Structure formats: structure tokens, C-alpha cells
Amino acid sequence: RVTMARTSSSPTATRLPLLLVLLSSLALQAAAQKYNAVYSFGDSITDTGNLCTNGRPSAITFTQPPYGETYFGSPTCRCSDGRVIVDFLSTKYGLPFLPPSKSTSADFKKGANMAITGATAMDAPFFRSLGLSDKIWNNGPISFQLQWFQTITSSVCGSSESSPPITLFFSFFTSFKAQPTMSACSAPPLMHEQQHDFLLHPAVATATAMPLPPLIGALLLFMGPGELIPWTLTMFAAGCKSYLANSLFIFGEFGGNDYNAMLFGNYNTDQASTYAPQIVDTIGAGVEKLVAMGAVDVVVPGVLPIGCFPIYLTIYGTSSAADYDALGCLKKFNDLSTYHNSLLQAKVSALQAKYKSARIMYADFYAGVYDMVRSPSKYGFSSVFEACCGSGGGKYNYANSARCGMSGASACASPASHLSWDGIHLTEAAYKQITDGWLNGAYCHPGITH
């Protein structure tokens, strides 16, 4: 039994300092893990299987060999020969590969992937207004992915008794109850003793990521039942935000499929560019919603240099040298990407200024991939324009009628020597190089590692 010192202050206020001291110790120990989890949003660049949670549809090419051959040995519904960026990030921080958010059996406590192939920034009515509904074959825009994430936050913010914070919390109360003469007022206060300030203390938020019944039993040592209900409701909201604040969020890339719908729907690049501000505003609004939920470290990637990709070079190639840059990429398509990215960088800068307590990072997909095209040998590549897996031969080895995974297509002997896997997506080797650039800051501003 705990002996409480008599004071003229309220019972709750006089007991807060000791609880703060002990919970602060808990928070410091729990902070040893850099990130609690990784949560990813986006399209086929980072999708880890949201279209395959009920089996692998045979009509989708990336559910067929040779997809997945390099690392997994068989298709995993990743649009590559192996791992993608979020796989490397999860491994970097000692976390498991991200389960798709549509899974009905996965544990999302250490991460989840909302990304889904074909995803767009904009909702279906936007494309309907442009007469492009038939170009959007999968409805998984930003708004839907945010809803999916909100759906899983109950399991994200819950916990198991085997998790480190919970083990420490139970240890604390076991040892505390074994010291019957300890006074709740014997520890020096960390802060003012008002309950409002106590509720905002980060140590409290960290410690309350635990199952409700044991938490209530523990807290009854410090306050009466009448005080507990409102306190607990506030604590669990704060605990969820605290958990997400110590997680890594990858928000995108978004925009690539929005422009694909327009370009494959006979819009030219100039016409498509007029919608870039609207697309970027939608991305920015999505980032703000994550920050409001508690996200702190948020990576926001730009779009890729699509003018250097085999699919565009094959479909939109011309006989005019003026249409190509010095490296052999289509200038107008890359101009569209750079315009989008310039707007997105400005948006990220504005968000960084607005949310100073967050760490919002712009990931420069374009610069990383373009440097691989410019200096392939620096990254171990011998081919940057030829799709490793495809058909048709020639400079690009891409044919829409026989794409990777379809009859007539085959994979090259060495995917690691290629930048492009299937003419649309990159190889595992390329994604590893990009991940390294995001971590060390070469292609992410600021870098993820800090």
C-alpha cells in the first residue's frame, strides 16, 4: 500500500510528480528504438500487396513470374523483381516488411502499407470531369488511403503486454507496490503539478500505449475512480499521437498515375501540367491530415523522370532529336515531372514552416533516378533504358502487348545491372540505391537519418 503525504493540494495534484518521474524513465528506455513503425501511402512504386490480399488475380501481370524472382523467389504483388523502398526502410529500422492495409489478419503495430497499384492523388470525380474515368482502373486515391489508415489506428494504438513499453510499465508498478513507505511527494517535480500540464507530458503519452484493464488498475493507485474516466480518455488520445509521432511515414509518390491518366487519355504535357497545382494541393492536404493525427517524420516523394522510362520512350518516341535531351530522355515529359516537383517542393517548404515540430522531408525521386541515367556505372548499372523484363528487343525492350508477366515476355539474366525492371517500375537494385539516398540525405531534404 502506498502512503500519501498530507497536503492542502488536491490528491491528484500531489501524486503527479512521482508518476511523472517514473513515466519519464519509461519514456527514455522506450525511445531506444528509432521508429515504432513505418506507415506507407502511395501507388505501385511502394505497393506490397493490397490487390492480392484475397489471392493473386491472374489477370494482373505483376502477380505472375518473373516478378519477385530476385529476393522472394516468386511474385509477391510487388511491381519489381524483388524488394521496394519501404522494404529497405523497414529493414533499416529493424521492423518487419509492411503488410498491406487491406489484410484481415496482419498486425499493423509495426507498420502497414496503404499504397495500392494504380493509386492517384485525385478522387474519381476529378477524372470523371475530364472524361478520363476509363483510364482509372483502381480506385485508391489519397482520401481512401487516409481512411484505410484511420481504420487501422485502433490496432496501431493498441498494444500487447509483450511490447517493451508495457513490460517496463508493469515492472514499475510491481516494484512500486513493494515499497509501502514511498511518498508520492518525495520525488522532485518535473513540471507544474496542474493536471492539464500532466496530460501533455510526453512520458505519460508513451506509457499509456497499453491495454485498458491493467492501465486502469495501475492508475487507481494515484487517483480516485471519479477522476479516472476523463483522464483515461485524454491519455489514450495522447498515447496514440505519441506512438505515431515515433513512427516513420512515407507519403507517396502521388501524382504519377494522375498524369498517366491524362497522357494516355490523349492530353498533351502542357494540358496535363495545368492540373499540377491542384494535384500538389491535394498531396499537401494529405500530409497535413497525417500531422494532425500525430505524424512527425513524414517523407514526401516527388515524381519520377518519366521521360527516361521505356514505356514513354516506346509509346511517345519521335524521329526528332530536338525532342530528346542529351541523355536520350523525352524533354516534354520530364518537364512535366520537374514542374510538378517544383510545386511540391514549395508546398513541402511551406508545410515545414507551418509545422515546426514536425520533420517533413522532400524525397527527390527525380534527381536520384536521373543521376542513375547520367552515370549508370556509379550505381553498378550497365543498362538504363532497356527494360530487364519485357519483349520487343531493341533499345527499350518494351511492348504494351507483351509486358513483363505476359506471354512472350522474359527477364534478363542480371536484373541488378538494369535500372528499369519492366519498363514502368525500377529494379530492386535501383530501389536500394534510392533508399540509401533518402536515408543519407543525398536525395532527401533533410535526410531521414538524423
Coordinates of C-alpha atoms in Angstrom, one line a residue:
R1 CA 0.0 0.0 0.0
V2 CA 1.3 3.5 -0.8
T3 CA 1.4 6.1 1.9
M4 CA 0.4 9.5 0.7
A5 CA 1.7 12.7 2.3
R6 CA -1.0 15.1 3.6
T7 CA -1.1 18.5 1.8
S8 CA -3.7 21.1 1.2
S9 CA -3.5 20.4 -2.6
S10 CA -5.9 18.0 -4.4
P11 CA -5.0 14.3 -4.1
T12 CA -4.3 14.0 -7.8
A13 CA -2.0 17.0 -7.9
T14 CA 0.1 15.8 -5.0
R15 CA 0.6 12.4 -6.6
L16 CA 1.6 13.6 -10.1
P17 CA 5.4 14.4 -9.5
L18 CA 6.3 10.8 -8.6
L19 CA 4.3 9.4 -11.5
L20 CA 6.0 11.8 -13.9
V21 CA 9.4 10.8 -12.7
L22 CA 8.7 7.1 -13.2
L23 CA 7.0 7.5 -16.5
S24 CA 9.8 9.7 -17.8
S25 CA 12.2 6.9 -17.0
L26 CA 10.0 4.6 -19.0
A27 CA 9.9 7.0 -22.0
L28 CA 13.7 7.3 -22.1
Q29 CA 14.0 3.5 -22.2
A30 CA 11.3 3.1 -24.8
A31 CA 12.9 5.7 -27.1
A32 CA 15.9 3.4 -27.8
Q33 CA 14.0 2.1 -30.9
K34 CA 14.3 4.7 -33.6
Y35 CA 10.9 4.2 -35.0
N36 CA 7.9 2.3 -33.6
A37 CA 6.6 1.5 -37.1
V38 CA 6.7 2.5 -40.8
Y39 CA 3.4 3.6 -42.5
S40 CA 3.4 3.9 -46.2
F41 CA 1.0 5.5 -48.7
G42 CA 1.3 5.6 -52.5
D43 CA 1.0 3.6 -55.7
S44 CA 2.7 0.7 -57.4
I45 CA 6.2 2.1 -56.6
T46 CA 5.6 1.1 -53.0
D47 CA 2.6 -1.3 -53.0
T48 CA 3.4 -4.5 -51.1
G49 CA 0.2 -6.4 -52.0
N50 CA -3.0 -4.6 -51.4
L51 CA -4.5 -6.0 -54.6
C52 CA -3.6 -9.5 -53.6
T53 CA -5.0 -9.9 -50.0
N54 CA -7.6 -12.3 -51.3
G55 CA -5.3 -14.2 -53.6
R56 CA -3.3 -13.3 -56.7
P57 CA -5.5 -12.3 -59.6
S58 CA -4.1 -14.0 -62.7
A59 CA -5.2 -11.1 -64.9
I60 CA -2.7 -8.7 -63.2
T61 CA 0.7 -9.1 -64.8
F62 CA 2.7 -8.5 -61.6
T63 CA 1.2 -11.5 -59.9
Q64 CA 3.0 -13.7 -62.4
P65 CA 6.6 -14.8 -62.8
P66 CA 9.2 -13.5 -63.1
Y67 CA 8.1 -10.7 -60.7
G68 CA 9.7 -11.2 -57.3
E69 CA 12.4 -13.6 -58.6
T70 CA 15.4 -11.7 -57.2
Y71 CA 14.6 -11.7 -53.4
F72 CA 11.4 -13.6 -52.8
G73 CA 11.7 -16.3 -55.4
S74 CA 8.1 -15.8 -56.6
P75 CA 5.6 -13.0 -57.2
T76 CA 4.5 -11.1 -54.1
C77 CA 2.4 -8.4 -55.8
R78 CA 5.3 -6.0 -55.7
C79 CA 5.9 -4.4 -59.1
S80 CA 9.6 -5.3 -59.2
D81 CA 12.0 -8.2 -59.3
G82 CA 12.4 -8.0 -55.5
R83 CA 12.2 -5.5 -52.7
V84 CA 10.9 -2.0 -52.9
I85 CA 11.9 1.2 -51.0
V86 CA 9.6 0.6 -48.0
D87 CA 11.1 -2.9 -47.6
F88 CA 14.6 -1.5 -47.3
L89 CA 13.4 1.2 -44.9
S90 CA 11.7 -1.3 -42.6
T91 CA 14.8 -3.5 -42.6
K92 CA 16.9 -0.5 -41.8
Y93 CA 14.9 0.2 -38.6
G94 CA 14.6 -3.4 -37.5
L95 CA 11.0 -3.7 -38.5
P96 CA 9.2 -6.4 -40.5
F97 CA 8.1 -5.9 -44.1
L98 CA 5.0 -3.9 -44.2
P99 CA 1.7 -5.8 -44.5
P100 CA -0.9 -4.5 -46.9
S101 CA -3.5 -2.5 -45.1
K102 CA -6.3 -4.5 -46.7
S103 CA -5.1 -7.6 -44.9
T104 CA -7.6 -9.0 -42.5
S105 CA -5.1 -10.9 -40.4
A106 CA -2.0 -8.7 -40.2
D107 CA -0.6 -7.0 -37.1
F108 CA -0.2 -3.3 -38.0
K109 CA 1.5 -2.3 -34.8
K110 CA 4.9 -2.2 -36.5
G111 CA 3.7 -0.8 -39.8
A112 CA 1.2 -1.0 -42.6
N113 CA 1.2 -0.2 -46.3
M114 CA -1.8 1.7 -47.7
A115 CA -0.1 2.1 -51.1
I116 CA -2.0 0.4 -53.9
T117 CA -1.2 -0.1 -57.6
G118 CA -2.9 2.4 -59.8
A119 CA -3.5 4.9 -56.9
T120 CA -3.9 8.6 -57.7
A121 CA -3.8 11.8 -55.7
M122 CA -7.2 12.9 -57.0
D123 CA -10.6 11.3 -56.4
A124 CA -12.7 9.7 -59.1
P125 CA -15.0 12.7 -59.7
F126 CA -11.9 14.7 -60.8
F127 CA -11.2 12.2 -63.6
R128 CA -14.8 11.9 -64.5
S129 CA -14.9 15.7 -65.0
L130 CA -12.0 15.3 -67.5
G131 CA -13.6 12.4 -69.4
L132 CA -11.0 10.0 -68.1
S133 CA -12.9 7.6 -65.9
D134 CA -11.9 4.7 -68.1
K135 CA -8.2 5.4 -67.5
I136 CA -8.5 4.9 -63.7
W137 CA -8.8 1.2 -63.3
N138 CA -8.3 1.1 -59.5
N139 CA -9.9 3.5 -57.0
G140 CA -7.4 4.1 -54.2
P141 CA -6.7 7.8 -54.1
I142 CA -5.2 9.7 -51.2
S143 CA -8.6 10.2 -49.5
F144 CA -9.3 6.5 -49.5
Q145 CA -5.8 5.6 -48.2
L146 CA -6.2 8.1 -45.3
Q147 CA -9.5 6.4 -44.5
W148 CA -7.8 3.0 -44.5
F149 CA -5.2 4.3 -42.2
Q150 CA -7.7 5.7 -39.8
T151 CA -9.5 2.3 -39.8
I152 CA -6.4 0.5 -38.6
T153 CA -5.3 3.1 -35.9
S154 CA -7.3 1.2 -33.2
S155 CA -4.9 -1.7 -33.7
V156 CA -2.0 0.6 -34.3
C157 CA -2.5 2.4 -31.0
G158 CA -3.4 -0.7 -29.0
S159 CA -0.6 -2.8 -27.7
S160 CA 0.3 -6.2 -26.3
E161 CA 1.7 -7.0 -22.9
S162 CA 4.9 -8.3 -24.6
S163 CA 5.8 -4.9 -26.0
P164 CA 8.8 -3.1 -24.3
P165 CA 6.8 -0.1 -23.0
I166 CA 4.2 -2.4 -21.4
T167 CA 6.9 -4.7 -19.8
L168 CA 8.5 -1.6 -18.3
F169 CA 5.2 -0.2 -17.1
F170 CA 4.3 -3.5 -15.4
S171 CA 7.8 -3.7 -13.8
F172 CA 7.4 -0.2 -12.5
F173 CA 4.1 -0.9 -10.7
T174 CA 5.3 -4.3 -9.4
S175 CA 8.4 -2.6 -7.8
F176 CA 6.4 0.4 -6.7
K177 CA 3.8 -1.6 -4.8
A178 CA 6.6 -3.4 -3.0
Q179 CA 7.7 -0.1 -1.3
P180 CA 4.9 0.7 1.1
T181 CA 6.5 3.7 2.7
M182 CA 7.3 5.6 -0.5
S183 CA 5.6 9.0 -0.6
A184 CA 4.1 10.3 -3.8
C185 CA 5.6 13.7 -2.9
S186 CA 9.1 12.5 -2.3
A187 CA 10.3 13.0 -5.9
P188 CA 11.1 16.4 -7.3
P189 CA 8.5 17.7 -9.8
L190 CA 9.4 17.7 -13.4
M191 CA 6.9 20.4 -14.2
H192 CA 4.0 22.3 -12.7
E193 CA 1.6 20.0 -11.0
Q194 CA -1.6 21.1 -12.8
Q195 CA -3.4 18.2 -14.3
H196 CA -3.5 19.8 -17.7
D197 CA 0.3 20.0 -17.9
F198 CA 0.5 16.5 -16.7
L199 CA -1.7 15.2 -19.5
L200 CA 0.5 16.8 -22.1
H201 CA 3.7 15.3 -20.7
P202 CA 5.2 13.0 -23.4
A203 CA 6.3 10.4 -20.9
V204 CA 2.6 9.9 -20.0
A205 CA 1.6 9.6 -23.6
T206 CA 4.3 6.9 -24.2
A207 CA 3.4 4.9 -21.1
T208 CA -0.3 4.7 -21.8
A209 CA 0.1 2.6 -25.0
M210 CA -1.1 -0.4 -23.1
P211 CA -4.3 -2.5 -22.6
L212 CA -7.1 -0.7 -20.8
P213 CA -7.7 -3.0 -17.8
P214 CA -4.2 -3.1 -16.4
L215 CA -3.8 0.6 -17.0
I216 CA -6.9 1.3 -15.0
G217 CA -5.7 -0.8 -12.1
A218 CA -2.3 0.9 -12.1
L219 CA -3.7 4.4 -12.3
L220 CA -6.2 3.7 -9.4
L221 CA -3.1 3.8 -7.2
F222 CA -2.9 7.5 -8.0
M223 CA -6.4 8.8 -8.4
G224 CA -10.0 8.0 -7.5
P225 CA -12.5 6.4 -9.9
G226 CA -14.3 9.7 -10.4
E227 CA -11.1 11.2 -11.8
L228 CA -10.1 8.3 -13.9
I229 CA -12.6 8.3 -16.8
P230 CA -11.9 11.7 -18.3
W231 CA -8.2 11.3 -17.6
T232 CA -8.1 7.9 -19.4
L233 CA -9.9 9.2 -22.5
T234 CA -7.4 12.0 -22.8
M235 CA -4.5 9.7 -22.1
F236 CA -5.3 7.2 -24.8
A237 CA -5.7 10.0 -27.4
A238 CA -2.3 11.4 -26.4
G239 CA -0.9 7.9 -26.3
C240 CA -1.9 7.2 -29.9
K241 CA -0.4 10.5 -31.1
S242 CA 2.8 9.7 -29.2
Y243 CA 3.0 6.3 -30.9
L244 CA 2.5 7.8 -34.3
A245 CA 5.0 10.6 -33.5
N246 CA 7.7 8.0 -33.2
S247 CA 6.8 6.3 -36.4
L248 CA 8.0 7.0 -40.0
F249 CA 5.5 7.9 -42.7
I250 CA 6.2 7.7 -46.4
F251 CA 3.5 9.7 -48.2
G252 CA 3.8 8.9 -51.9
E253 CA 4.8 9.3 -54.5
F254 CA 1.5 10.6 -55.7
G255 CA 0.7 12.2 -59.0
G256 CA 2.3 9.8 -61.4
N257 CA -0.9 8.0 -62.2
D258 CA -2.9 11.2 -62.3
Y259 CA -0.6 12.4 -65.2
N260 CA -0.6 8.9 -66.7
A261 CA -4.4 9.0 -67.0
M262 CA -4.2 12.3 -68.8
L263 CA -1.3 11.5 -71.1
F264 CA -2.7 8.0 -72.0
G265 CA -6.1 9.8 -72.5
N266 CA -4.7 12.0 -75.2
Y267 CA -3.9 15.1 -73.1
N268 CA -0.6 16.6 -74.0
T269 CA 2.0 17.5 -71.4
D270 CA 1.1 21.2 -71.5
Q271 CA -2.6 20.3 -70.8
A272 CA -1.6 17.9 -68.0
S273 CA 0.6 20.5 -66.4
T274 CA -2.4 22.8 -65.8
Y275 CA -3.7 20.4 -63.2
A276 CA -0.4 20.1 -61.3
P277 CA -1.3 22.8 -58.7
Q278 CA -4.5 21.0 -57.9
I279 CA -2.7 17.7 -57.6
V280 CA 0.0 19.1 -55.4
D281 CA -2.5 20.9 -53.1
T282 CA -4.2 17.5 -52.6
I283 CA -0.9 15.9 -51.6
G284 CA -0.2 18.8 -49.2
A285 CA -3.6 18.5 -47.6
G286 CA -3.0 14.8 -47.1
V287 CA 0.3 15.5 -45.3
E288 CA -1.5 18.0 -43.0
K289 CA -4.1 15.3 -42.1
L290 CA -1.3 12.9 -41.1
V291 CA 0.4 15.6 -39.0
A292 CA -2.9 16.3 -37.3
M293 CA -3.2 12.6 -36.4
G294 CA 0.3 12.8 -34.7
A295 CA 2.8 12.1 -37.5
V296 CA 6.1 13.9 -37.1
D297 CA 8.6 12.3 -39.5
V298 CA 6.9 12.4 -42.9
V299 CA 8.7 11.7 -46.2
V300 CA 7.0 13.3 -49.3
P301 CA 8.5 12.0 -52.6
G302 CA 8.2 13.8 -55.9
V303 CA 7.5 12.1 -59.2
L304 CA 10.0 10.3 -61.4
P305 CA 11.6 11.5 -64.6
I306 CA 9.1 9.7 -66.8
G307 CA 10.7 10.9 -70.0
C308 CA 13.5 8.4 -69.3
F309 CA 11.3 5.4 -68.9
P310 CA 11.0 2.7 -71.6
I311 CA 7.2 2.8 -71.7
Y312 CA 7.1 6.5 -72.5
L313 CA 10.2 6.3 -74.8
T314 CA 8.4 3.5 -76.8
I315 CA 4.9 5.0 -77.0
Y316 CA 5.9 8.6 -77.5
G317 CA 9.2 8.3 -79.2
T318 CA 9.8 10.6 -82.2
S319 CA 12.3 10.9 -85.0
S320 CA 13.2 14.4 -84.0
A321 CA 16.4 14.8 -82.0
A322 CA 15.1 18.1 -80.6
D323 CA 12.5 16.1 -78.6
Y324 CA 15.2 14.4 -76.5
D325 CA 17.7 15.7 -74.0
A326 CA 21.4 15.0 -74.0
L327 CA 20.9 11.7 -72.2
G328 CA 18.2 10.4 -74.5
C329 CA 15.1 11.2 -72.4
L330 CA 12.0 12.9 -73.7
K331 CA 12.2 16.5 -72.7
K332 CA 8.5 17.4 -72.5
F333 CA 7.6 14.5 -70.3
N334 CA 10.5 15.3 -67.9
D335 CA 9.4 19.0 -68.0
L336 CA 6.1 17.9 -66.6
S337 CA 7.7 16.0 -63.8
T338 CA 10.0 18.9 -62.9
Y339 CA 7.1 21.3 -62.9
H340 CA 5.2 19.0 -60.5
N341 CA 8.2 18.6 -58.3
S342 CA 8.9 22.3 -58.1
L343 CA 5.4 22.9 -56.9
L344 CA 5.7 20.0 -54.4
Q345 CA 9.0 21.3 -53.1
A346 CA 7.4 24.7 -52.5
K347 CA 4.5 23.0 -50.8
V348 CA 6.8 21.0 -48.5
S349 CA 8.7 24.1 -47.6
A350 CA 5.5 25.9 -46.6
L351 CA 4.5 22.9 -44.5
Q352 CA 7.9 22.8 -42.8
A353 CA 7.4 26.4 -41.9
K354 CA 3.9 25.8 -40.7
Y355 CA 4.6 22.7 -38.6
K356 CA 7.9 23.4 -37.0
S357 CA 7.6 20.5 -34.5
A358 CA 7.2 18.0 -37.4
R359 CA 10.0 16.8 -39.7
I360 CA 8.6 16.9 -43.2
M361 CA 11.1 15.7 -45.8
Y362 CA 11.1 16.2 -49.6
A363 CA 12.4 13.0 -51.3
D364 CA 13.8 13.8 -54.7
F365 CA 12.9 10.7 -56.7
Y366 CA 13.7 12.7 -59.9
A367 CA 17.3 13.7 -59.1
G368 CA 18.1 10.2 -57.8
V369 CA 16.9 8.3 -60.9
Y370 CA 18.2 11.0 -63.4
D371 CA 21.7 10.7 -61.9
M372 CA 21.5 6.9 -62.5
V373 CA 20.7 7.6 -66.1
R374 CA 23.5 10.1 -66.3
S375 CA 26.2 8.0 -64.5
P376 CA 25.0 4.4 -64.6
S377 CA 28.3 2.8 -63.8
K378 CA 28.5 4.7 -60.5
Y379 CA 25.5 2.7 -59.4
G380 CA 26.5 -0.6 -60.9
F381 CA 24.2 -0.4 -63.9
S382 CA 25.1 -1.3 -67.5
S383 CA 21.6 -0.6 -68.9
V384 CA 19.3 2.3 -68.1
F385 CA 16.9 2.5 -71.0
E386 CA 16.3 -1.2 -71.6
A387 CA 13.6 -2.9 -69.6
C388 CA 15.1 -6.1 -67.9
C389 CA 11.8 -7.9 -68.2
G390 CA 9.8 -7.3 -71.4
S391 CA 9.6 -8.1 -75.1
G392 CA 10.3 -6.4 -78.4
G393 CA 14.0 -6.1 -78.1
G394 CA 15.6 -3.0 -79.4
K395 CA 16.8 -0.1 -77.2
Y396 CA 13.9 -0.2 -74.8
N397 CA 12.7 -3.9 -74.8
Y398 CA 9.1 -2.8 -74.2
A399 CA 5.9 -3.7 -75.9
N400 CA 2.5 -3.0 -74.5
S401 CA 1.1 -6.2 -76.0
A402 CA 3.6 -8.4 -74.2
R403 CA 4.6 -6.7 -71.0
C404 CA 6.5 -8.4 -68.2
G405 CA 4.4 -11.2 -66.8
M406 CA 2.6 -11.8 -70.1
S407 CA 3.1 -14.5 -72.6
G408 CA 6.1 -13.6 -74.9
A409 CA 8.0 -11.6 -72.2
S410 CA 11.0 -12.8 -70.4
A411 CA 13.5 -11.4 -67.8
C412 CA 17.2 -10.6 -68.4
A413 CA 19.9 -12.6 -66.8
S414 CA 21.0 -9.8 -64.4
P415 CA 18.3 -7.5 -63.1
A416 CA 20.9 -5.9 -60.8
S417 CA 22.6 -4.4 -63.8
H418 CA 19.4 -2.7 -65.0
L419 CA 17.7 0.4 -63.8
S420 CA 14.3 -0.5 -65.3
W421 CA 12.6 -3.7 -64.3
D422 CA 9.5 -3.8 -66.5
G423 CA 9.7 -0.5 -68.4
I424 CA 7.4 1.1 -65.9
H425 CA 8.9 0.3 -62.5
L426 CA 12.5 0.0 -61.3
T427 CA 14.6 -3.0 -60.2
E428 CA 15.3 -3.9 -56.6
A429 CA 18.9 -2.7 -57.1
A430 CA 17.6 0.8 -58.1
Y431 CA 15.3 0.9 -55.2
K432 CA 18.1 0.1 -52.8
Q433 CA 20.2 3.0 -54.2
I434 CA 17.3 5.4 -53.9
T435 CA 16.6 4.2 -50.3
D436 CA 20.3 4.9 -49.4
G437 CA 20.0 8.4 -50.9
W438 CA 16.8 9.1 -48.9
L439 CA 18.5 7.9 -45.7
N440 CA 21.7 9.8 -46.0
G441 CA 20.2 13.0 -47.5
A442 CA 21.7 12.8 -51.0
Y443 CA 18.1 12.6 -52.4
C444 CA 16.0 13.6 -49.4
H445 CA 15.9 17.1 -47.8
P446 CA 16.5 16.7 -44.9
G447 CA 17.7 13.1 -44.9
I448 CA 15.7 10.5 -43.0
T449 CA 18.7 9.7 -40.8
H450 CA 19.3 12.2 -38.1

